[in-house]
Coordinates of C-alpha atoms in Angstrom, one line a residue:
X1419 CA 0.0 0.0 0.0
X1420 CA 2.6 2.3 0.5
X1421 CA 5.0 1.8 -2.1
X1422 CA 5.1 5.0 -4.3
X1423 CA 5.2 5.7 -8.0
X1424 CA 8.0 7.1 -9.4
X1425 CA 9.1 7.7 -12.7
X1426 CA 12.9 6.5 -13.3
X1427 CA 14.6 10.9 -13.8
X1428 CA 17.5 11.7 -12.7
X1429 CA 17.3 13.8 -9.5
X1430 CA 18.2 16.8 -11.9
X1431 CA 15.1 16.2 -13.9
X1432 CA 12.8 15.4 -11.3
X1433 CA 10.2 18.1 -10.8
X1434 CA 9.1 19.7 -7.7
X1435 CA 5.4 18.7 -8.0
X1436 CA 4.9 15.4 -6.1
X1437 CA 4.1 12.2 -8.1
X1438 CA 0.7 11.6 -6.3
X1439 CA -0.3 14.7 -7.2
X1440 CA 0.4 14.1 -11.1
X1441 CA -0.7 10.5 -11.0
X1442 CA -4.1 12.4 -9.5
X1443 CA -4.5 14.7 -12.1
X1444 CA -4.1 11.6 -14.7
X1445 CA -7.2 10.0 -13.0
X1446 CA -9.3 13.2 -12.5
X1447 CA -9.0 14.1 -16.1
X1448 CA -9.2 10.5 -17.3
X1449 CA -12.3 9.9 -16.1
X1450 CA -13.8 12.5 -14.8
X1451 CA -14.9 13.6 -18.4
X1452 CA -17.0 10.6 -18.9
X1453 CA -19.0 10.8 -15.8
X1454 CA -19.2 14.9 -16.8
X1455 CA -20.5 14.7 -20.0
X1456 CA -23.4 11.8 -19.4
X1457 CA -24.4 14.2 -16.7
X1458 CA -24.5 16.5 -19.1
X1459 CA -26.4 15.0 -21.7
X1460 CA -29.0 14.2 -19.0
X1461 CA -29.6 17.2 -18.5
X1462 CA -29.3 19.3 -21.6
X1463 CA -30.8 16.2 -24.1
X1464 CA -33.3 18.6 -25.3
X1465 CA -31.5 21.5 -27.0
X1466 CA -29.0 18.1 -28.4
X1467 CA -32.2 16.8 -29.5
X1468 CA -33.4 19.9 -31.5
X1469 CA -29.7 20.5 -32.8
X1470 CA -29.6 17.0 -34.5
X1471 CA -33.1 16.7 -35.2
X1472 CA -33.6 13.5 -33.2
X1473 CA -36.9 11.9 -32.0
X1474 CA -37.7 11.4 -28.9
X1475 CA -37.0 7.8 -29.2
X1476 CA -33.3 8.7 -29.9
X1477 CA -32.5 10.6 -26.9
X1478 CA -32.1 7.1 -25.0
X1479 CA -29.6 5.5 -27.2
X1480 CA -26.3 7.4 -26.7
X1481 CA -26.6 7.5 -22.9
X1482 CA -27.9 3.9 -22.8
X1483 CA -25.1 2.4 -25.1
X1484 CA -22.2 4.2 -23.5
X1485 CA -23.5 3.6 -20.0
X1486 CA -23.1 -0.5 -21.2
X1487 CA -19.7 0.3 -23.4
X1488 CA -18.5 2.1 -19.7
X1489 CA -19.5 -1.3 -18.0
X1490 CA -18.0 -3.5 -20.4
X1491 CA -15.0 -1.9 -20.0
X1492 CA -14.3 -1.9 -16.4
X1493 CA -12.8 -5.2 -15.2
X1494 CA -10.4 -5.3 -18.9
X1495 CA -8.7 -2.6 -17.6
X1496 CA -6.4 -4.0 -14.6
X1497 CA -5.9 -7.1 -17.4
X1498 CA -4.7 -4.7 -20.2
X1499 CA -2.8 -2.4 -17.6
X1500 CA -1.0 -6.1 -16.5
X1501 CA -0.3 -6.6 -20.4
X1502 CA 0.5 -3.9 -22.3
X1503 CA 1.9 -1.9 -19.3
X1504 CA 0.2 1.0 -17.4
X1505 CA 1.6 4.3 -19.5
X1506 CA 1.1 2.3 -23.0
X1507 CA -2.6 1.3 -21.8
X1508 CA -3.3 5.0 -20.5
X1509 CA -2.1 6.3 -23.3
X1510 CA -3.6 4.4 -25.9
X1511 CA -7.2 4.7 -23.9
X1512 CA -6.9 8.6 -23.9
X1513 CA -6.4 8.9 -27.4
X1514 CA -8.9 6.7 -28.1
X1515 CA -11.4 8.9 -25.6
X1516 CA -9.9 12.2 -27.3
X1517 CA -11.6 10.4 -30.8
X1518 CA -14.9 9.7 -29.1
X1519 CA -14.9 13.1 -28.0
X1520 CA -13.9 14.9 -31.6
X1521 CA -16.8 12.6 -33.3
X1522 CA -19.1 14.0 -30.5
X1523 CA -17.6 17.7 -30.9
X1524 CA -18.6 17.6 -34.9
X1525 CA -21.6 15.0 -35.0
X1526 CA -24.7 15.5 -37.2
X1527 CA -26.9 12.9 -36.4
X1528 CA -27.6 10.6 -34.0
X1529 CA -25.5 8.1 -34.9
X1530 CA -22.1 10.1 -35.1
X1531 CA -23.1 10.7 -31.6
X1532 CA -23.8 7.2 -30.5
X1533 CA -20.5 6.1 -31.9
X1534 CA -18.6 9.0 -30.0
X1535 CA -20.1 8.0 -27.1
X1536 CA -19.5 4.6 -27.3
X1537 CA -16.1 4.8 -27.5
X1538 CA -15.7 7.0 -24.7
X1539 CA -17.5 4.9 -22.4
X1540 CA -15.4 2.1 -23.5
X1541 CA -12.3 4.0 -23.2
X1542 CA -13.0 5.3 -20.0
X1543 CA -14.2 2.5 -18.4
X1544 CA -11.1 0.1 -19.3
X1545 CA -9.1 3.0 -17.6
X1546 CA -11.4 3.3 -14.3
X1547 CA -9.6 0.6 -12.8
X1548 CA -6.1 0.7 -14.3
X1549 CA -5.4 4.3 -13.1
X1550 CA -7.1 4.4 -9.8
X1551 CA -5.7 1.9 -8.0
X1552 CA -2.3 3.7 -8.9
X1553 CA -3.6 7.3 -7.9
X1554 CA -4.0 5.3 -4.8
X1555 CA -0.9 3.8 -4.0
X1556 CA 1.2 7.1 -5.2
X1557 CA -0.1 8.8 -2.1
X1558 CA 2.6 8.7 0.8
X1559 CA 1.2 6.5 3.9
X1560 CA 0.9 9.7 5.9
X1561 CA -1.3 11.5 3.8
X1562 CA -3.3 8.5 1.9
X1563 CA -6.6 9.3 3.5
X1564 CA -6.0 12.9 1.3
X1565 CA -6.6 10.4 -1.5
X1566 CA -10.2 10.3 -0.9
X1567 CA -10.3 14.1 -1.2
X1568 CA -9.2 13.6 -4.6
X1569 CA -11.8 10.6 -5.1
X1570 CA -14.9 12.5 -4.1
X1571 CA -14.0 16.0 -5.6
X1572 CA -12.7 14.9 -8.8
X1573 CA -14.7 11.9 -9.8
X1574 CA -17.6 11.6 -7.6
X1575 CA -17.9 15.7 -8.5
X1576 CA -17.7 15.7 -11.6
X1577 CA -21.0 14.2 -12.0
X1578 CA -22.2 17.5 -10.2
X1579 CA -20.0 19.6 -12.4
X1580 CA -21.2 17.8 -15.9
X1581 CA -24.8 18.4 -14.5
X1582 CA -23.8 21.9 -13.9
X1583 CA -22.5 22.8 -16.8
X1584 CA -25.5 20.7 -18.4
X1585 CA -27.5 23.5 -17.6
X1586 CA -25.2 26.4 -18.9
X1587 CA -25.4 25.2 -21.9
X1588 CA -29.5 25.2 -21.9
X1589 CA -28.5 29.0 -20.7
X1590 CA -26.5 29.3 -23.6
X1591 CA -28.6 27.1 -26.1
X1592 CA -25.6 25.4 -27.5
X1593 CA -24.2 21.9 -26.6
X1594 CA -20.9 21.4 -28.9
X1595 CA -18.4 23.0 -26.4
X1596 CA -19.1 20.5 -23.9
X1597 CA -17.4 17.6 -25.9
X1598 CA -14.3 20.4 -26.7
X1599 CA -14.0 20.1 -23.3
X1600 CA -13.5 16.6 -23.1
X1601 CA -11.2 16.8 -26.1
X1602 CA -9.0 19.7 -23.6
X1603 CA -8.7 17.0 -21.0
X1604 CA -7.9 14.2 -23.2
X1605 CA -5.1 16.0 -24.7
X1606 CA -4.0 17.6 -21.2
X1607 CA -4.1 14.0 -20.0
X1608 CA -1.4 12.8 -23.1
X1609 CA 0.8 15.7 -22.6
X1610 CA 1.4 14.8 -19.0
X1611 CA 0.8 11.5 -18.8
X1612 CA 3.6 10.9 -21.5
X1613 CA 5.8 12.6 -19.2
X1614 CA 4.5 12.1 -16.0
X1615 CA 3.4 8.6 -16.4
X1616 CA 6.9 5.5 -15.6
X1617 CA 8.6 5.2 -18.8
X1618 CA 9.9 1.5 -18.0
X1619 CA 7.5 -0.8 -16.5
X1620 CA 8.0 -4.5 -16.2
X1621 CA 5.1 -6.3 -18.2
X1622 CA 3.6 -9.1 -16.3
X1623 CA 4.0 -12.0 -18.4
X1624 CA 4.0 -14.8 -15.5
X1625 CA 0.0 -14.3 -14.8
X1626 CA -1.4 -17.5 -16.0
X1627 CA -4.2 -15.9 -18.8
X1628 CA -7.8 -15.3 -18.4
X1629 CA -10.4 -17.9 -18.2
X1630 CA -11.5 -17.3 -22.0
X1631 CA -15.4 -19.2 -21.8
X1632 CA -15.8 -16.2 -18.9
X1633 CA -14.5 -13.4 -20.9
X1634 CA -16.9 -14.7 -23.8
X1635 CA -20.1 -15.0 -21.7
X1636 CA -19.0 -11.6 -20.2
X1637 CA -18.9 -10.1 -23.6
X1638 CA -22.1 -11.8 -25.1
X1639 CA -24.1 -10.7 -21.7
X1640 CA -23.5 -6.9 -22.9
X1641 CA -24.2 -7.2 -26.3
X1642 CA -27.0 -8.8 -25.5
X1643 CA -28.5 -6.2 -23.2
X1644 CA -28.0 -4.0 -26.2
X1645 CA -31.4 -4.4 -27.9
X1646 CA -33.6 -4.5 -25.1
X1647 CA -32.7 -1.7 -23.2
X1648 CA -32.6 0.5 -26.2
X1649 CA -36.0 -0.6 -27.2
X1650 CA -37.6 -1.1 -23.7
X1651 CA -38.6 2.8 -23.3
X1652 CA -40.9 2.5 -26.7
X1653 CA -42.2 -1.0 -26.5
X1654 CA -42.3 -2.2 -23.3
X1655 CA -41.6 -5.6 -22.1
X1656 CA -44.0 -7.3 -23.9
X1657 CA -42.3 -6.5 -26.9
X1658 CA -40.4 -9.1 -29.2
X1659 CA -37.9 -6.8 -29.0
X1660 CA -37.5 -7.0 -25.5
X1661 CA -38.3 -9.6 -23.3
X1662 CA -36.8 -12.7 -25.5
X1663 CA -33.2 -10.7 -25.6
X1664 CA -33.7 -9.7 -22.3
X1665 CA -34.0 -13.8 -20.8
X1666 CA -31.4 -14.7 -23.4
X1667 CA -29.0 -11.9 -20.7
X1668 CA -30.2 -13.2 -17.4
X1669 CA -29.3 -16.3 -18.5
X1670 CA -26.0 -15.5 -20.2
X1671 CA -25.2 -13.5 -16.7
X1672 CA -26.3 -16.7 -14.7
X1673 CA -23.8 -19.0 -16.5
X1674 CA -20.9 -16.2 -16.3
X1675 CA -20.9 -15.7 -12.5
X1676 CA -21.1 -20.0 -12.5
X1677 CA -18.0 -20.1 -14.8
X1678 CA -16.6 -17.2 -12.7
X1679 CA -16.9 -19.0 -9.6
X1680 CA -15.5 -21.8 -10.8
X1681 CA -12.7 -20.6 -12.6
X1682 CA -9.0 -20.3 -11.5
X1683 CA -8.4 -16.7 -12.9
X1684 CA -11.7 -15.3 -13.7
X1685 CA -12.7 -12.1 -15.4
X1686 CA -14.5 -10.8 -12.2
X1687 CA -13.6 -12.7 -9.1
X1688 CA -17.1 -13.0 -7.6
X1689 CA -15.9 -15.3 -4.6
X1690 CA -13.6 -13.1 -3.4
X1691 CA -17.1 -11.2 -2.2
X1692 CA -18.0 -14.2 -0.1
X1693 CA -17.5 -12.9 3.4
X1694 CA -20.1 -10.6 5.3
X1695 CA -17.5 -7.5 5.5
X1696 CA -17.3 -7.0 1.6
X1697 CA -21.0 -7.9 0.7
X1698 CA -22.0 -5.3 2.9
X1699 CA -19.9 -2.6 1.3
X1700 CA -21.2 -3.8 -1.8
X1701 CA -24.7 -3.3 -1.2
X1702 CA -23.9 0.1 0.2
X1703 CA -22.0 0.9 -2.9
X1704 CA -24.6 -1.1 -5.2
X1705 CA -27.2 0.4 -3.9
X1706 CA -25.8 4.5 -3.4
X1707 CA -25.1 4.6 -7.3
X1708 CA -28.9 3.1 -7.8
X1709 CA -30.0 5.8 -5.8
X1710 CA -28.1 8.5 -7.5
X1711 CA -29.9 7.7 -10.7
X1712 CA -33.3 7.6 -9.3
X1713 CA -32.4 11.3 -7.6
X1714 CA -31.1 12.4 -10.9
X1715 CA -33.4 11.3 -12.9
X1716 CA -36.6 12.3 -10.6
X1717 CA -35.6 15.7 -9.5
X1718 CA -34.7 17.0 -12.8
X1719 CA -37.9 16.1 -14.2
X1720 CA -39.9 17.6 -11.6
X1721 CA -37.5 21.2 -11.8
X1722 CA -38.7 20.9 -15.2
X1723 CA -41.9 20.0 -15.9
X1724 CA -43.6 20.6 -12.7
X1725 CA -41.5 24.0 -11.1
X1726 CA -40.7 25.0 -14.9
X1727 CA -36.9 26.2 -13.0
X1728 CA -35.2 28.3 -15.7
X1729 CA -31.8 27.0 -16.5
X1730 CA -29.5 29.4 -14.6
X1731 CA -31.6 28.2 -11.2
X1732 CA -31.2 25.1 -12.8
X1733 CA -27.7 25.5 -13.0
X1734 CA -27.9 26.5 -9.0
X1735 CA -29.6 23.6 -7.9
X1736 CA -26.3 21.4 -9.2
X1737 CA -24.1 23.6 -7.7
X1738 CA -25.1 23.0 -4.2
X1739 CA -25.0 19.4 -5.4
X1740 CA -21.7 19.8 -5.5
X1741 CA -20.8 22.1 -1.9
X1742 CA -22.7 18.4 -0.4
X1743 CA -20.2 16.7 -2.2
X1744 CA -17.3 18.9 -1.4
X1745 CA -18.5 19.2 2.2
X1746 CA -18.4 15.0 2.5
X1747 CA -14.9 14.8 0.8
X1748 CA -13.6 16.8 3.9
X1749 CA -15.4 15.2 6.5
X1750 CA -14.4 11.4 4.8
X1751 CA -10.8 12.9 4.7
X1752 CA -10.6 13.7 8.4
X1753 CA -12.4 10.3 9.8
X1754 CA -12.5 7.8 7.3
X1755 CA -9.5 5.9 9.6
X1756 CA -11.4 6.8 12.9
X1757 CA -14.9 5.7 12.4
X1758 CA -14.7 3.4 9.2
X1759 CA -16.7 3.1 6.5
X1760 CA -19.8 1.6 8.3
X1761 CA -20.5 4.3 10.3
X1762 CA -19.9 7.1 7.7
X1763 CA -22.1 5.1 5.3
X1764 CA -25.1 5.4 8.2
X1765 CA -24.5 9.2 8.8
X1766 CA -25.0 9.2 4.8
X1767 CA -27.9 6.7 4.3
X1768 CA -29.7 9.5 7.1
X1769 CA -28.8 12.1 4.8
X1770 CA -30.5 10.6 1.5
X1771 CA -33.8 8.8 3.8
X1772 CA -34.6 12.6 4.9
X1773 CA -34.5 13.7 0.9
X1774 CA -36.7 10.8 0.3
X1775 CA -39.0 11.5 3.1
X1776 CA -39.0 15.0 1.7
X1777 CA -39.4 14.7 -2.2
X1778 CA -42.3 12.0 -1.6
X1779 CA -44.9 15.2 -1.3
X1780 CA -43.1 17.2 -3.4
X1781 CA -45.2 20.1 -4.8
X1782 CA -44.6 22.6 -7.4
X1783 CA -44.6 25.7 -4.8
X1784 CA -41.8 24.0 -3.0
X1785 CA -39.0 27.1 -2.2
X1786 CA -35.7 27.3 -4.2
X1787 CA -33.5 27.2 -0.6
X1788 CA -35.3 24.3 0.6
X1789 CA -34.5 22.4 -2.7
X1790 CA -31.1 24.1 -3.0
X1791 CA -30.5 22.5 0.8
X1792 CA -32.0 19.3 -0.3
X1793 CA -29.5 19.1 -3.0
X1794 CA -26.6 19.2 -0.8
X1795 CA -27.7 16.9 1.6
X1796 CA -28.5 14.7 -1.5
X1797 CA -24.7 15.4 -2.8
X1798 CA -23.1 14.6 0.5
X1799 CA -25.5 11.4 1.6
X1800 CA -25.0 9.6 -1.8
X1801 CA -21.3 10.3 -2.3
X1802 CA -20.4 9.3 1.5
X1803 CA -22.2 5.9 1.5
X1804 CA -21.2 5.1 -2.1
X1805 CA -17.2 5.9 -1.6
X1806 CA -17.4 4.3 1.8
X1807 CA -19.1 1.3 0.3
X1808 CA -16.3 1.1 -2.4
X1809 CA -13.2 1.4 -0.1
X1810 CA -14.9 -0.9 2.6
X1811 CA -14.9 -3.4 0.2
X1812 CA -11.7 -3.0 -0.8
X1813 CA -10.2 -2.8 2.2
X1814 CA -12.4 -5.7 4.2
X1815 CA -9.8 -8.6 4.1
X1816 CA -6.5 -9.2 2.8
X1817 CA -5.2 -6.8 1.0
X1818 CA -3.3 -8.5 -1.6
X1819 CA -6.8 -9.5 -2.8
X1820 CA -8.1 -5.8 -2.5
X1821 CA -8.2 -5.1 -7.0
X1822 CA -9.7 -8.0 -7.2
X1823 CA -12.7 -7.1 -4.6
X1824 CA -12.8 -3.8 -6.2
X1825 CA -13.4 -5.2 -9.6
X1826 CA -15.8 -7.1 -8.5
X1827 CA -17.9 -4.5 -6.8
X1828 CA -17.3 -1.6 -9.9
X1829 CA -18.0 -4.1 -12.5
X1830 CA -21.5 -5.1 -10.5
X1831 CA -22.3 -1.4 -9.5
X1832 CA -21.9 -0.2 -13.4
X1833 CA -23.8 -3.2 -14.9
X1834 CA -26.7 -2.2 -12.5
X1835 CA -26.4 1.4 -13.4
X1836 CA -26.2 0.7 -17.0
X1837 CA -29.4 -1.5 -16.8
X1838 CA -31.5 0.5 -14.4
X1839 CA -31.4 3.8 -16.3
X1840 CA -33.8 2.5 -19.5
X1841 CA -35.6 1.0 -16.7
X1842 CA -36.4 4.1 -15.0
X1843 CA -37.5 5.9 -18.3
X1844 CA -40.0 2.9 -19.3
X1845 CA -41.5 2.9 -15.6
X1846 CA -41.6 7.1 -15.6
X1847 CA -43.3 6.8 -19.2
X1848 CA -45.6 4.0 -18.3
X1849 CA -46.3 5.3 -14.6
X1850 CA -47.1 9.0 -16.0
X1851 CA -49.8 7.2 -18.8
X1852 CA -51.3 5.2 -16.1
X1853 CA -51.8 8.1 -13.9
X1854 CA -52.9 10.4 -16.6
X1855 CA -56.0 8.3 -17.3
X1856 CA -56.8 7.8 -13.9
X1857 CA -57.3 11.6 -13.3
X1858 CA -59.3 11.8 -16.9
X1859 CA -61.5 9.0 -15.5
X1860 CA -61.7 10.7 -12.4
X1861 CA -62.5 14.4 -13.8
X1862 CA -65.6 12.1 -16.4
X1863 CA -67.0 11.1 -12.9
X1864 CA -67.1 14.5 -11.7
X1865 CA -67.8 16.1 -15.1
X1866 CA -70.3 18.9 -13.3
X1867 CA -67.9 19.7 -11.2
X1868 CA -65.1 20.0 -13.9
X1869 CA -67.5 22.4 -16.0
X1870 CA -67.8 24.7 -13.3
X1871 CA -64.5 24.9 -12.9
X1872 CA -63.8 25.3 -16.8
X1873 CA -66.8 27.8 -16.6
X1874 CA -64.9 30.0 -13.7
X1875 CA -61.8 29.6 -15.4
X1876 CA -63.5 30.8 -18.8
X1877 CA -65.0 33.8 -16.9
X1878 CA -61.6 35.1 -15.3
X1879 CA -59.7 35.4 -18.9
X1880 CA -62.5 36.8 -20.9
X1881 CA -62.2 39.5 -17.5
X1882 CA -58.7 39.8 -18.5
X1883 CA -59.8 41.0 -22.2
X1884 CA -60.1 37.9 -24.2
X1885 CA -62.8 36.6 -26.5
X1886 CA -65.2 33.7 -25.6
X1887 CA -63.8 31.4 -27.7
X1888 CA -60.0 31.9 -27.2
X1889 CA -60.9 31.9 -23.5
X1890 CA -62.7 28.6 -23.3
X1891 CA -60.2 27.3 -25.8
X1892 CA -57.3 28.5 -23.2
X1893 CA -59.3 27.0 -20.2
X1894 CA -59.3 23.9 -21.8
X1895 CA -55.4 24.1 -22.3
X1896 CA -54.8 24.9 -18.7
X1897 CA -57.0 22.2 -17.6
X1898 CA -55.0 19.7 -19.7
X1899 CA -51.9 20.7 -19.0
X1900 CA -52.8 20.9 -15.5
X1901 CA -53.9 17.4 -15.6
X1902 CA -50.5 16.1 -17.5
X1903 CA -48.4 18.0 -14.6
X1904 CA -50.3 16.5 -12.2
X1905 CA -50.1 12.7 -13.6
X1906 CA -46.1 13.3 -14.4
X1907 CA -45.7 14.5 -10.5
X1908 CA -47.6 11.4 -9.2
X1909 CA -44.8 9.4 -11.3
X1910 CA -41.9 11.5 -9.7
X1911 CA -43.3 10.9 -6.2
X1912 CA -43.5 6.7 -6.7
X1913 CA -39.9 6.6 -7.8
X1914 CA -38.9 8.7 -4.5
X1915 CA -40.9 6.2 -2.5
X1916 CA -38.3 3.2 -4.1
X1917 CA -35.8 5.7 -3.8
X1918 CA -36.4 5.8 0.2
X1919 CA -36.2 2.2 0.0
X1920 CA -32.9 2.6 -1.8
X1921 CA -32.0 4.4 1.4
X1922 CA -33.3 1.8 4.3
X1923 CA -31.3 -0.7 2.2
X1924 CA -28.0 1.7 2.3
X1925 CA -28.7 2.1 6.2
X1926 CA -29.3 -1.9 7.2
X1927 CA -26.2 -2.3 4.7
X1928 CA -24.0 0.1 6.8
X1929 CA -25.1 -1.0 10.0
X1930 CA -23.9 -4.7 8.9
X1931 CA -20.6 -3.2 8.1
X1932 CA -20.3 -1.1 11.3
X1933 CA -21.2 -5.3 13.1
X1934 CA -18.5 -6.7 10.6
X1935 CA -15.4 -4.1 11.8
X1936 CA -14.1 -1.3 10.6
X1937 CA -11.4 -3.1 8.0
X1938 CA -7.5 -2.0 6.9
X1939 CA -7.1 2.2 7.9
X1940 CA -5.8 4.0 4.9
X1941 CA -3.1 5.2 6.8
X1942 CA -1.2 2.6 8.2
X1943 CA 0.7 2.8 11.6
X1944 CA 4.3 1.7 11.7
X1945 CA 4.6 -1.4 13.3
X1946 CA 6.2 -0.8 17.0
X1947 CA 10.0 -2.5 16.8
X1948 CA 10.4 -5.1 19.9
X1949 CA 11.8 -3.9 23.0
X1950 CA 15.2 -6.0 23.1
X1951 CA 17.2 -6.0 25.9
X1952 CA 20.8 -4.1 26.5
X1953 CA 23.5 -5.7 26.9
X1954 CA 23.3 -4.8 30.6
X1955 CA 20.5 -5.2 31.0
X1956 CA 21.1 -9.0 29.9
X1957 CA 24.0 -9.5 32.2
X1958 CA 22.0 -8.2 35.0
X1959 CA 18.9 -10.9 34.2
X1960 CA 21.6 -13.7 34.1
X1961 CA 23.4 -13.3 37.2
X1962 CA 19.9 -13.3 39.0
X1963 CA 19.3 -16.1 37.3

């Protein structure tokens, strides 16, 4: 754990900027950028829409196929970091980012963009796990818990930042510049990882080679999700298109974690999750990144269909995302090592249960603080019990075995990601339908009362100067559009009521961690040396004895 990264200059050459904090920049603006721009996308997907002319039935594709390119990618990366060496791997994986990011930059339809975003989230998810493990061990012993400063700002923020800056670019009504930004970071990440990066590694030839019928059934798993979740949204399970590709999957996944188990050097080492300290971590971690996507995906629908929030309050809302976020990286910094990962994941599953218990009566006339406060204990909640579900797992057992727990868990946490977000915009589509017709039933059965209130509304525009017809044809509107807002909200309200189970989950999870022991400290305390006896002191014993 505390061996350092250095790269092989002579003291001359050696700059005065510390190797961790290189090898940390490498990993912030590696991938940071992916987790910025499909924050991003979620929330600026209309003005992206309008700019390429895409349906509606479009907008799911990019996010959904880099989302399962991003998971696909994760556990090759320690296996192509072992083989082709870490600085040839990060450097080929950045270039190949910096083209995702140039066809995204230029695109003209959707399927330019789809590509470009594809093979980002490949990119950047065969890089997740080569680079961070080496961010971590670069950081002196003393100062190692300052590591998960730099894992909560940089990564876990830029989720808040890419959401930010999402909204900006509603502000500005263009999208383009966002991807230019990921091209910056790309080629900011070749500069100084060329130089910064060990130019002589020893390649790892003497690890016996992958179990290949895993990698296969790993592979064929993804591709297979492929049509289903991009046609789920639109057709629903019923579909042809979705339910026989989607049990063709399960099963696929079933026989994969079999052959995994059984395997002598798997693809993702599922046993080494066996024991009741890493499972636990896993569930908080599992279930903090679910959680996440429900918030994400809830909130920002109801900012802007039911609150109508204009962009640069939009804009706001993320940025106190972020000051939760920053505010947890500080407090994890300070007492990760003195009160483990069990009971900083409770403090944050309270955190994201009182959001929950809050957004489940959500109404429109809800004030901008409250919401803005909301979104910082949201920011702060999620990324405490998700990092401290991450590095508990890592960290609960030997620590030789610690990559391949962490593998494990990312690959898990970004297959369920990748596969809950279509699933979330099917159940928002189909929930919002099936409460729409429940209030137009319910307004037939009161159709007196509904004319009154069409009648009263009709009254108070023609006061307003209007003619009888463009008032009743405005009433009608309202009441419609009313009824819609109304239907969409009861939607946004279920998916907080999962959400707060989400959050029980995350709290029973932590408190099994807290029961299991706090695991390995990041910072490690010399070991005391034995208390010999002088040479005196020796005589002394013997001539008593």
């Amino acid at each position: 754990m505390s061996q350092l990264i250095s790269t092989p200059m002579s003291e001359k050459e050696r700059v005065a900027v510390p190797q961790y904090l290189i090898i940390s920049l490498l990993t912030i603006f590696a991938i940071g950028p992916q987790y910025f721009s499909n924050l991003a996308y979620t929330i600026n997907q209309v003005i992206i829409q309008n700019g390429l002319d895409m349906s509606s039935n479009d907008l799911q594709l990019p996010s959904t196929l880099s989302n399962l390119a991003f998971a696909l990618g994760v556990p090759f990366g320690p296996v192509l970091a072992r083989r082709f060496g870490l600085k040839a791997h990060y450097l080929t994986m950045v270039f190949i980012f910096l083209c995702g990011s140039l066809i995204n930059a230029v695109s003209t339809d959707v399927a330019a963009l789809t590509i470009g975003k594809v093979i980002q989230g490949l990119s950047a998810g065969t890089l997740f796990l080569a680079i961070l493990p080496v961010s971590l061990r670069s950081f002196p012993n003393k100062i190692r818990n300052t590591f998960l400063f730099m894992v909560i700002t940089g990564l876990f923020g830029a989720s808040a930042v890419g959401a930010y800056f999402g909204a900006v670019s509603l502000s500005l009504d263009a999208w383009r510049w966002l991807y230019v930004l990921n091209v910056v970071s790309a080629v900011l990440c070749l500069a100084v990882g060329y130089y910064g990066l060990p130019k002589s590694e020893e390649h790892h030839g003497e690890h016996e080679p992958l179990d290949k019928t895993g990698v296969f059934l790993f592979v064929l798993t993804m591709i297979s999700l492929v049509i289903p979740l991009c046609n789920l949204m639109q057709k629903g399970f019923t579909s042809y298109e979705v339910w026989p590709f989607l049990s063709v999957a399960v099963i696929l996944a079933v026989l994969f974690v079999i052959v995994d188990l059984r395997a002598k050097t798997p693809l993702v080492p599922f046993r080494t999750l066996k024991a009741p300290k890493p499972i636990s971590g896993t569930i908080m971690a599992i279930a903090s990144h679910a959680v996440l996507i429900f918030a994400i995906a809830g909130i920002t629908g109801f900012l802007k269909n039911n609150v109508s929030l204009s962009p640069s309050y939009l804009s706001h809302f993320f940025l106190w995302f972020f000051v939760g976020i920053l505010i947890t990286a500080i407090l994890k910094t300070l007492l990760y090592d003195r009160l483990g990962a069990g009971v900083l994941g409770f403090i944050g599953s309270l955190a994201i249960i009182y959001v929950c218990l809050s957004w489940r009566n959500l109404v429109p006339t809800v004030t901008l603080p409250k919401l803005y406060f909301q979104a910082a204990c949201l920011g702060g909640g999620v990324s405490m019990a998700l990092v401290s579900g991450a590095l508990g797992t890592a960290l609960a057992g030997d620590i030789h075995k610690a990559s391949m727990r962490s593998t494990t868990l990312h690959t898990m946490r970004n297959i369920v990601g990748a596969v809950l977000s279509p699933l979330l915009g099917w159940y928002l589509s189909r929930q919002n339908t099936v409460n729409y017709e429940q209030i137009r039933s319910h307004l037939g059965e009161f159709d007196a009362e509904t004319k009154l209130e069409l009648a009263q509304m009709t009254r108070k525009l023609m006061g307003s100067g209007m003619t009888a017809a463009q008032a009743q044809s405005t009433a009608s509107y309202e009441l419609i559009a009313n009824t819609k807002r109304a239907a969409i909200l009861g939607a946004y309200h279920h998916l907080f009521t999962m959400m707060l189970v989400l959050a029980v989950i995350i709290l029973l999870a932590s408190i099994g961690k807290i029961v299991t022991g706090k695991g390995l400290s990041l910072v490690q305390k010399p070991k005391k040396p034995l208390a010999l006896p002088g040479p005196k002191e020796r005589v002394t014993a013997d001539s008593h004895s």
